[in-house]
Amino acid sequence: MDIVLSCDKLNKKYGRTYALRDLDIQLEENVIYGLLGRNGAGKTTLLNVIAGGLFANDGTIEVRGKKLSKGALPEDCCFVRENNKLFGGARLIEILQFASNFYPNWDWTFTHKLIQTFGLDPNQKIKQLSRGTESLVGNIIGLSSRSALTLFDEPVLGLDVLMRERFYKELLEDYANHPRTILLSTHLIDEISPIAEQVYIIDKGSILLHDEMNQIRMSAHLIRGNLDAVATFTKGKRVLHTESYGYGKLAAIYEKLNDEDRLQARKLDITIENLTLQRFFSYLIEGGH
Amino acid sequence: MGALTVHLKATYLQLRIYIWMVIIIIILGRLAEFIVGFFTDSSQKTGLADGNLLLLILLIIAIVLPLSYYNRIVHLGASRKQYFWGLQFVYIMWAAALALFNSLWPILEVNVLHKNTLNLIEAFHWNEFGIMGSFLYQTIFYLMTMALLSMLISGFYHFFGWFLWVLLIVAIPTGTAIPALRTHVVSFFEALLFNDSLLKGVGFNLVLFFVFVAVGWFFTKKRTH
């Protein structure tokens, strides 16, 4: 698959603090990526640097093999910010009309469908909107823009569960019909697992893990058993976290288990559960591997 | 909606409260003048022409837009380049509209309203170039002033911008206090505002306008959002 965007050794400092440190990512064409990280991990900074809002101190960004000059907006890119500053006195439809002007692939039929799906009043003033509805306005722009590279920063912030589900559904349906590269940062980790095809986990400004969602599903396990049995079973495997309770022990591992491993587990009386993305994320971050 | 219409409409949304404030202040002032005129003989009194008071709007535009329009339009998807050229278009439209109003309104004030007013056009002798000449001189002068203000405001986000502010603040008292420099300052403003030649006056203002626009673009390119 073609590489749409590639960041090489990106560094961004605020004073003496590194927000991004030697960060490398590559985004392939027509893939949905999840960008996960704790608060302050560098997610928003990374998205802002990619979208040209912030200037990296060091490193390069390439879009389709062409080096992007500092602060330049990648071509055919839409960045939906966590806190969009909008024209308070404008009506919702006016904001969408303004935005449509900056995206060549904007689809108005889809926009009207989204307005209906999210139950919005196109004539409502922006300053009267709730936090959640403001997120929806940003999401409508992000989806309707049909940009080849779409970046969403916390798109479901302030949304109730019903609206979150509607947003994910619309995103997936539209992506199926109009494939493009989408990078979605969120702290609602379990919600993104059915959406994202690949995941980047960022911590302290660096990429901690990049893998396909399926790989994570197949490799993230929680095992429980006797202290010695667990120690024997985990030998040579990537252990993210361990916890002892009496004679028992549980361990979170990141390893693809084959039939031989499962047979060994049965012999050692070890139970194996799949880890949710949320727990995998927590163990990985806490472990700092 | 075309790109330029978007900038015009969106900037108006940012500015309308200020624009209406200026208009309401002018109307209230005239209303007070009218009421007082009933009780006193004010036929000989002169005030600043309404069109000149409206020029306040241009100053407000050049201050407010670089401060608040940038983030809003960029967050909707505009690039720095689209923002900056959109802003220049908005400046041109407003400068031309108010220059036109200022060129035509005095005719109405003198011939229809029979009012004695002080007018910048007369003060700077721009009326001597005819309506079209006066319109052109005003437009370019207003644009140059807006570009200067806009550049200074955009410079808030850059070290060099602060340096320009300091330079300007120091230059004004120094230029007027030292007699040797004062003559240069006077001739500078004479060339800028009281130029006997329309071509030279407009040309001088235009050169400054392009310099301020270029520096303004330099600041905008370095601006984060």
PDB file of N, CA and C in Angstrom, chain B residues 58-127:
ATOM      1  N   LEU B  58     -12.335  51.000   9.628  1.00  0.00           N
ATOM      2  CA  LEU B  58     -11.146  50.428   8.978  1.00  0.00           C
ATOM      3  C   LEU B  58     -10.069  50.093  10.002  1.00  0.00           C
ATOM      4  N   LEU B  59      -9.901  50.989  10.966  1.00  0.00           N
ATOM      5  CA  LEU B  59      -8.892  50.737  12.007  1.00  0.00           C
ATOM      6  C   LEU B  59      -9.283  49.505  12.827  1.00  0.00           C
ATOM      7  N   ILE B  60     -10.576  49.432  13.148  1.00  0.00           N
ATOM      8  CA  ILE B  60     -11.056  48.277  13.938  1.00  0.00           C
ATOM      9  C   ILE B  60     -10.841  46.979  13.154  1.00  0.00           C
ATOM     10  N   ILE B  61     -11.167  47.013  11.860  1.00  0.00           N
ATOM     11  CA  ILE B  61     -11.005  45.810  11.020  1.00  0.00           C
ATOM     12  C   ILE B  61      -9.554  45.337  11.056  1.00  0.00           C
ATOM     13  N   ALA B  62      -8.635  46.291  10.875  1.00  0.00           N
ATOM     14  CA  ALA B  62      -7.210  45.930  10.787  1.00  0.00           C
ATOM     15  C   ALA B  62      -6.660  45.443  12.130  1.00  0.00           C
ATOM     16  N   ILE B  63      -7.363  45.739  13.220  1.00  0.00           N
ATOM     17  CA  ILE B  63      -6.911  45.260  14.536  1.00  0.00           C
ATOM     18  C   ILE B  63      -7.603  43.940  14.904  1.00  0.00           C
ATOM     19  N   VAL B  64      -8.925  43.919  14.710  1.00  0.00           N
ATOM     20  CA  VAL B  64      -9.711  42.756  15.164  1.00  0.00           C
ATOM     21  C   VAL B  64      -9.443  41.505  14.320  1.00  0.00           C
ATOM     22  N   LEU B  65      -9.400  41.674  13.003  1.00  0.00           N
ATOM     23  CA  LEU B  65      -9.300  40.480  12.157  1.00  0.00           C
ATOM     24  C   LEU B  65      -8.005  39.678  12.361  1.00  0.00           C
ATOM     25  N   PRO B  66      -6.834  40.326  12.380  1.00  0.00           N
ATOM     26  CA  PRO B  66      -5.639  39.492  12.610  1.00  0.00           C
ATOM     27  C   PRO B  66      -5.656  38.810  13.979  1.00  0.00           C
ATOM     28  N   LEU B  67      -6.366  39.418  14.934  1.00  0.00           N
ATOM     29  CA  LEU B  67      -6.425  38.822  16.266  1.00  0.00           C
ATOM     30  C   LEU B  67      -7.373  37.635  16.326  1.00  0.00           C
ATOM     31  N   SER B  68      -8.580  37.813  15.774  1.00  0.00           N
ATOM     32  CA  SER B  68      -9.598  36.784  16.019  1.00  0.00           C
ATOM     33  C   SER B  68     -10.025  35.986  14.788  1.00  0.00           C
ATOM     34  N   TYR B  69      -9.755  36.475  13.616  1.00  0.00           N
ATOM     35  CA  TYR B  69     -10.244  35.774  12.418  1.00  0.00           C
ATOM     36  C   TYR B  69      -9.343  34.594  12.058  1.00  0.00           C
ATOM     37  N   TYR B  70      -8.056  34.775  12.309  1.00  0.00           N
ATOM     38  CA  TYR B  70      -7.055  33.774  11.894  1.00  0.00           C
ATOM     39  C   TYR B  70      -7.409  32.363  12.376  1.00  0.00           C
ATOM     40  N   ASN B  71      -7.521  32.203  13.706  1.00  0.00           N
ATOM     41  CA  ASN B  71      -7.794  30.870  14.247  1.00  0.00           C
ATOM     42  C   ASN B  71      -9.105  30.302  13.740  1.00  0.00           C
ATOM     43  N   ARG B  72     -10.110  31.145  13.660  1.00  0.00           N
ATOM     44  CA  ARG B  72     -11.437  30.658  13.282  1.00  0.00           C
ATOM     45  C   ARG B  72     -11.465  30.116  11.859  1.00  0.00           C
ATOM     46  N   ILE B  73     -10.886  30.865  10.943  1.00  0.00           N
ATOM     47  CA  ILE B  73     -10.960  30.436   9.536  1.00  0.00           C
ATOM     48  C   ILE B  73      -9.987  29.285   9.281  1.00  0.00           C
ATOM     49  N   VAL B  74      -8.854  29.292   9.977  1.00  0.00           N
ATOM     50  CA  VAL B  74      -7.887  28.201   9.812  1.00  0.00           C
ATOM     51  C   VAL B  74      -8.473  26.903  10.393  1.00  0.00           C
ATOM     52  N   HIS B  75      -9.209  27.024  11.486  1.00  0.00           N
ATOM     53  CA  HIS B  75      -9.832  25.832  12.073  1.00  0.00           C
ATOM     54  C   HIS B  75     -10.914  25.264  11.161  1.00  0.00           C
ATOM     55  N   LEU B  76     -11.417  26.075  10.257  1.00  0.00           N
ATOM     56  CA  LEU B  76     -12.419  25.557   9.317  1.00  0.00           C
ATOM     57  C   LEU B  76     -11.760  24.930   8.090  1.00  0.00           C
ATOM     58  N   GLY B  77     -10.449  25.035   8.004  1.00  0.00           N
ATOM     59  CA  GLY B  77      -9.750  24.349   6.913  1.00  0.00           C
ATOM     60  C   GLY B  77      -8.935  25.245   5.996  1.00  0.00           C
ATOM     61  N   ALA B  78      -8.942  26.558   6.251  1.00  0.00           N
ATOM     62  CA  ALA B  78      -8.167  27.452   5.381  1.00  0.00           C
ATOM     63  C   ALA B  78      -6.670  27.310   5.690  1.00  0.00           C
ATOM     64  N   SER B  79      -5.863  27.461   4.665  1.00  0.00           N
ATOM     65  CA  SER B  79      -4.417  27.477   4.888  1.00  0.00           C
ATOM     66  C   SER B  79      -4.024  28.907   5.273  1.00  0.00           C
ATOM     67  N   ARG B  80      -2.778  29.088   5.693  1.00  0.00           N
ATOM     68  CA  ARG B  80      -2.315  30.443   6.030  1.00  0.00           C
ATOM     69  C   ARG B  80      -2.432  31.368   4.814  1.00  0.00           C
ATOM     70  N   LYS B  81      -2.101  30.788   3.652  1.00  0.00           N
ATOM     71  CA  LYS B  81      -2.136  31.569   2.418  1.00  0.00           C
ATOM     72  C   LYS B  81      -3.578  32.016   2.120  1.00  0.00           C
ATOM     73  N   GLN B  82      -4.517  31.086   2.248  1.00  0.00           N
ATOM     74  CA  GLN B  82      -5.927  31.425   1.980  1.00  0.00           C
ATOM     75  C   GLN B  82      -6.421  32.484   2.959  1.00  0.00           C
ATOM     76  N   TYR B  83      -6.016  32.335   4.231  1.00  0.00           N
ATOM     77  CA  TYR B  83      -6.401  33.333   5.239  1.00  0.00           C
ATOM     78  C   TYR B  83      -5.842  34.700   4.862  1.00  0.00           C
ATOM     79  N   PHE B  84      -4.540  34.727   4.550  1.00  0.00           N
ATOM     80  CA  PHE B  84      -3.872  36.007   4.357  1.00  0.00           C
ATOM     81  C   PHE B  84      -4.403  36.746   3.128  1.00  0.00           C
ATOM     82  N   TRP B  85      -4.553  36.038   2.023  1.00  0.00           N
ATOM     83  CA  TRP B  85      -5.041  36.713   0.813  1.00  0.00           C
ATOM     84  C   TRP B  85      -6.520  37.056   0.939  1.00  0.00           C
ATOM     85  N   GLY B  86      -7.252  36.227   1.663  1.00  0.00           N
ATOM     86  CA  GLY B  86      -8.653  36.540   1.954  1.00  0.00           C
ATOM     87  C   GLY B  86      -8.748  37.838   2.742  1.00  0.00           C
ATOM     88  N   LEU B  87      -7.838  37.972   3.707  1.00  0.00           N
ATOM     89  CA  LEU B  87      -7.814  39.167   4.557  1.00  0.00           C
ATOM     90  C   LEU B  87      -7.499  40.415   3.707  1.00  0.00           C
ATOM     91  N   GLN B  88      -6.540  40.296   2.799  1.00  0.00           N
ATOM     92  CA  GLN B  88      -6.186  41.440   1.944  1.00  0.00           C
ATOM     93  C   GLN B  88      -7.379  41.835   1.080  1.00  0.00           C
ATOM     94  N   PHE B  89      -8.119  40.817   0.598  1.00  0.00           N
ATOM     95  CA  PHE B  89      -9.296  41.095  -0.215  1.00  0.00           C
ATOM     96  C   PHE B  89     -10.343  41.875   0.607  1.00  0.00           C
ATOM     97  N   VAL B  90     -10.533  41.425   1.840  1.00  0.00           N
ATOM     98  CA  VAL B  90     -11.504  42.100   2.721  1.00  0.00           C
ATOM     99  C   VAL B  90     -11.057  43.551   2.966  1.00  0.00           C
ATOM    100  N   TYR B  91      -9.778  43.763   3.208  1.00  0.00           N
ATOM    101  CA  TYR B  91      -9.250  45.116   3.422  1.00  0.00           C
ATOM    102  C   TYR B  91      -9.522  45.988   2.188  1.00  0.00           C
ATOM    103  N   ILE B  92      -9.245  45.415   1.011  1.00  0.00           N
ATOM    104  CA  ILE B  92      -9.433  46.199  -0.228  1.00  0.00           C
ATOM    105  C   ILE B  92     -10.905  46.590  -0.375  1.00  0.00           C
ATOM    106  N   MET B  93     -11.798  45.639  -0.131  1.00  0.00           N
ATOM    107  CA  MET B  93     -13.232  45.917  -0.297  1.00  0.00           C
ATOM    108  C   MET B  93     -13.695  47.029   0.646  1.00  0.00           C
ATOM    109  N   TRP B  94     -13.286  46.932   1.915  1.00  0.00           N
ATOM    110  CA  TRP B  94     -13.714  47.934   2.896  1.00  0.00           C
ATOM    111  C   TRP B  94     -13.070  49.294   2.630  1.00  0.00           C
ATOM    112  N   ALA B  95     -11.777  49.283   2.297  1.00  0.00           N
ATOM    113  CA  ALA B  95     -11.081  50.551   2.037  1.00  0.00           C
ATOM    114  C   ALA B  95     -11.724  51.242   0.832  1.00  0.00           C
ATOM    115  N   ALA B  96     -12.007  50.464  -0.207  1.00  0.00           N
ATOM    116  CA  ALA B  96     -12.609  51.052  -1.410  1.00  0.00           C
ATOM    117  C   ALA B  96     -14.021  51.552  -1.126  1.00  0.00           C
ATOM    118  N   ALA B  97     -14.789  50.765  -0.366  1.00  0.00           N
ATOM    119  CA  ALA B  97     -16.177  51.151  -0.071  1.00  0.00           C
ATOM    120  C   ALA B  97     -16.212  52.457   0.726  1.00  0.00           C
ATOM    121  N   LEU B  98     -15.355  52.556   1.745  1.00  0.00           N
ATOM    122  CA  LEU B  98     -15.378  53.774   2.570  1.00  0.00           C
ATOM    123  C   LEU B  98     -14.744  54.961   1.840  1.00  0.00           C
ATOM    124  N   ALA B  99     -13.783  54.682   0.978  1.00  0.00           N
ATOM    125  CA  ALA B  99     -13.187  55.768   0.179  1.00  0.00           C
ATOM    126  C   ALA B  99     -14.254  56.328  -0.776  1.00  0.00           C
ATOM    127  N   LEU B 100     -15.042  55.438  -1.344  1.00  0.00           N
ATOM    128  CA  LEU B 100     -16.111  55.869  -2.250  1.00  0.00           C
ATOM    129  C   LEU B 100     -17.158  56.691  -1.485  1.00  0.00           C
ATOM    130  N   PHE B 101     -17.515  56.190  -0.321  1.00  0.00           N
ATOM    131  CA  PHE B 101     -18.495  56.901   0.511  1.00  0.00           C
ATOM    132  C   PHE B 101     -17.966  58.286   0.881  1.00  0.00           C
ATOM    133  N   ASN B 102     -16.686  58.315   1.255  1.00  0.00           N
ATOM    134  CA  ASN B 102     -16.055  59.570   1.652  1.00  0.00           C
ATOM    135  C   ASN B 102     -15.924  60.556   0.496  1.00  0.00           C
ATOM    136  N   SER B 103     -15.857  60.006  -0.722  1.00  0.00           N
ATOM    137  CA  SER B 103     -15.751  60.880  -1.892  1.00  0.00           C
ATOM    138  C   SER B 103     -17.106  61.475  -2.260  1.00  0.00           C
ATOM    139  N   LEU B 104     -18.157  60.690  -2.031  1.00  0.00           N
ATOM    140  CA  LEU B 104     -19.500  61.129  -2.451  1.00  0.00           C
ATOM    141  C   LEU B 104     -20.263  61.864  -1.352  1.00  0.00           C
ATOM    142  N   TRP B 105     -20.064  61.470  -0.107  1.00  0.00           N
ATOM    143  CA  TRP B 105     -20.829  62.032   1.009  1.00  0.00           C
ATOM    144  C   TRP B 105     -20.656  63.553   1.164  1.00  0.00           C
ATOM    145  N   PRO B 106     -19.412  64.090   1.032  1.00  0.00           N
ATOM    146  CA  PRO B 106     -19.257  65.547   1.186  1.00  0.00           C
ATOM    147  C   PRO B 106     -20.126  66.334   0.197  1.00  0.00           C
ATOM    148  N   ILE B 107     -20.312  65.777  -0.993  1.00  0.00           N
ATOM    149  CA  ILE B 107     -21.147  66.456  -1.995  1.00  0.00           C
ATOM    150  C   ILE B 107     -22.573  66.564  -1.460  1.00  0.00           C
ATOM    151  N   LEU B 108     -23.035  65.472  -0.860  1.00  0.00           N
ATOM    152  CA  LEU B 108     -24.381  65.446  -0.282  1.00  0.00           C
ATOM    153  C   LEU B 108     -24.466  66.385   0.920  1.00  0.00           C
ATOM    154  N   GLU B 109     -23.397  66.379   1.739  1.00  0.00           N
ATOM    155  CA  GLU B 109     -23.388  67.218   2.946  1.00  0.00           C
ATOM    156  C   GLU B 109     -23.469  68.708   2.589  1.00  0.00           C
ATOM    157  N   VAL B 110     -22.728  69.098   1.576  1.00  0.00           N
ATOM    158  CA  VAL B 110     -22.669  70.514   1.203  1.00  0.00           C
ATOM    159  C   VAL B 110     -23.918  70.943   0.428  1.00  0.00           C
ATOM    160  N   ASN B 111     -24.292  70.133  -0.565  1.00  0.00           N
ATOM    161  CA  ASN B 111     -25.374  70.545  -1.466  1.00  0.00           C
ATOM    162  C   ASN B 111     -26.781  70.241  -0.965  1.00  0.00           C
ATOM    163  N   VAL B 112     -26.939  69.171  -0.211  1.00  0.00           N
ATOM    164  CA  VAL B 112     -28.289  68.792   0.220  1.00  0.00           C
ATOM    165  C   VAL B 112     -28.511  69.117   1.699  1.00  0.00           C
ATOM    166  N   LEU B 113     -27.552  68.700   2.546  1.00  0.00           N
ATOM    167  CA  LEU B 113     -27.737  68.920   3.986  1.00  0.00           C
ATOM    168  C   LEU B 113     -27.269  70.306   4.438  1.00  0.00           C
ATOM    169  N   HIS B 114     -26.572  71.021   3.568  1.00  0.00           N
ATOM    170  CA  HIS B 114     -26.051  72.363   3.850  1.00  0.00           C
ATOM    171  C   HIS B 114     -25.311  72.413   5.176  1.00  0.00           C
ATOM    172  N   LYS B 115     -24.353  71.495   5.325  1.00  0.00           N
ATOM    173  CA  LYS B 115     -23.580  71.417   6.574  1.00  0.00           C
ATOM    174  C   LYS B 115     -22.136  71.814   6.323  1.00  0.00           C
ATOM    175  N   ASN B 116     -21.549  72.453   7.362  1.00  0.00           N
ATOM    176  CA  ASN B 116     -20.116  72.743   7.292  1.00  0.00           C
ATOM    177  C   ASN B 116     -19.392  71.656   8.071  1.00  0.00           C
ATOM    178  N   THR B 117     -18.627  70.869   7.382  1.00  0.00           N
ATOM    179  CA  THR B 117     -17.900  69.814   8.098  1.00  0.00           C
ATOM    180  C   THR B 117     -16.423  69.846   7.740  1.00  0.00           C
ATOM    181  N   LEU B 118     -15.648  69.336   8.675  1.00  0.00           N
ATOM    182  CA  LEU B 118     -14.216  69.171   8.401  1.00  0.00           C
ATOM    183  C   LEU B 118     -14.045  67.827   7.726  1.00  0.00           C
ATOM    184  N   ASN B 119     -13.302  67.823   6.632  1.00  0.00           N
ATOM    185  CA  ASN B 119     -13.148  66.578   5.908  1.00  0.00           C
ATOM    186  C   ASN B 119     -11.680  66.331   5.601  1.00  0.00           C
ATOM    187  N   LEU B 120     -11.256  65.078   5.812  1.00  0.00           N
ATOM    188  CA  LEU B 120      -9.858  64.699   5.542  1.00  0.00           C
ATOM    189  C   LEU B 120      -9.473  64.982   4.094  1.00  0.00           C
ATOM    190  N   ILE B 121     -10.448  64.797   3.210  1.00  0.00           N
ATOM    191  CA  ILE B 121     -10.168  64.973   1.777  1.00  0.00           C
ATOM    192  C   ILE B 121      -9.728  66.408   1.498  1.00  0.00           C
ATOM    193  N   GLU B 122     -10.415  67.327   2.185  1.00  0.00           N
ATOM    194  CA  GLU B 122     -10.041  68.743   1.997  1.00  0.00           C
ATOM    195  C   GLU B 122      -8.745  69.042   2.739  1.00  0.00           C
ATOM    196  N   ALA B 123      -8.639  68.501   3.961  1.00  0.00           N
ATOM    197  CA  ALA B 123      -7.454  68.772   4.774  1.00  0.00           C
ATOM    198  C   ALA B 123      -6.176  68.334   4.060  1.00  0.00           C
ATOM    199  N   PHE B 124      -6.239  67.223   3.376  1.00  0.00           N
ATOM    200  CA  PHE B 124      -5.051  66.711   2.666  1.00  0.00           C
ATOM    201  C   PHE B 124      -5.036  67.123   1.183  1.00  0.00           C
ATOM    202  N   HIS B 125      -5.997  67.954   0.809  1.00  0.00           N
ATOM    203  CA  HIS B 125      -6.107  68.457  -0.579  1.00  0.00           C
ATOM    204  C   HIS B 125      -6.313  67.343  -1.611  1.00  0.00           C
ATOM    205  N   TRP B 126      -6.904  66.226  -1.179  1.00  0.00           N
ATOM    206  CA  TRP B 126      -7.140  65.141  -2.139  1.00  0.00           C
ATOM    207  C   TRP B 126      -8.270  65.509  -3.098  1.00  0.00           C
ATOM    208  N   ASN B 127      -9.125  66.430  -2.648  1.00  0.00           N
ATOM    209  CA  ASN B 127     -10.264  66.837  -3.503  1.00  0.00           C
ATOM    210  C   ASN B 127      -9.780  67.529  -4.782  1.00  0.00           C
TER     211      ASN B 127
END
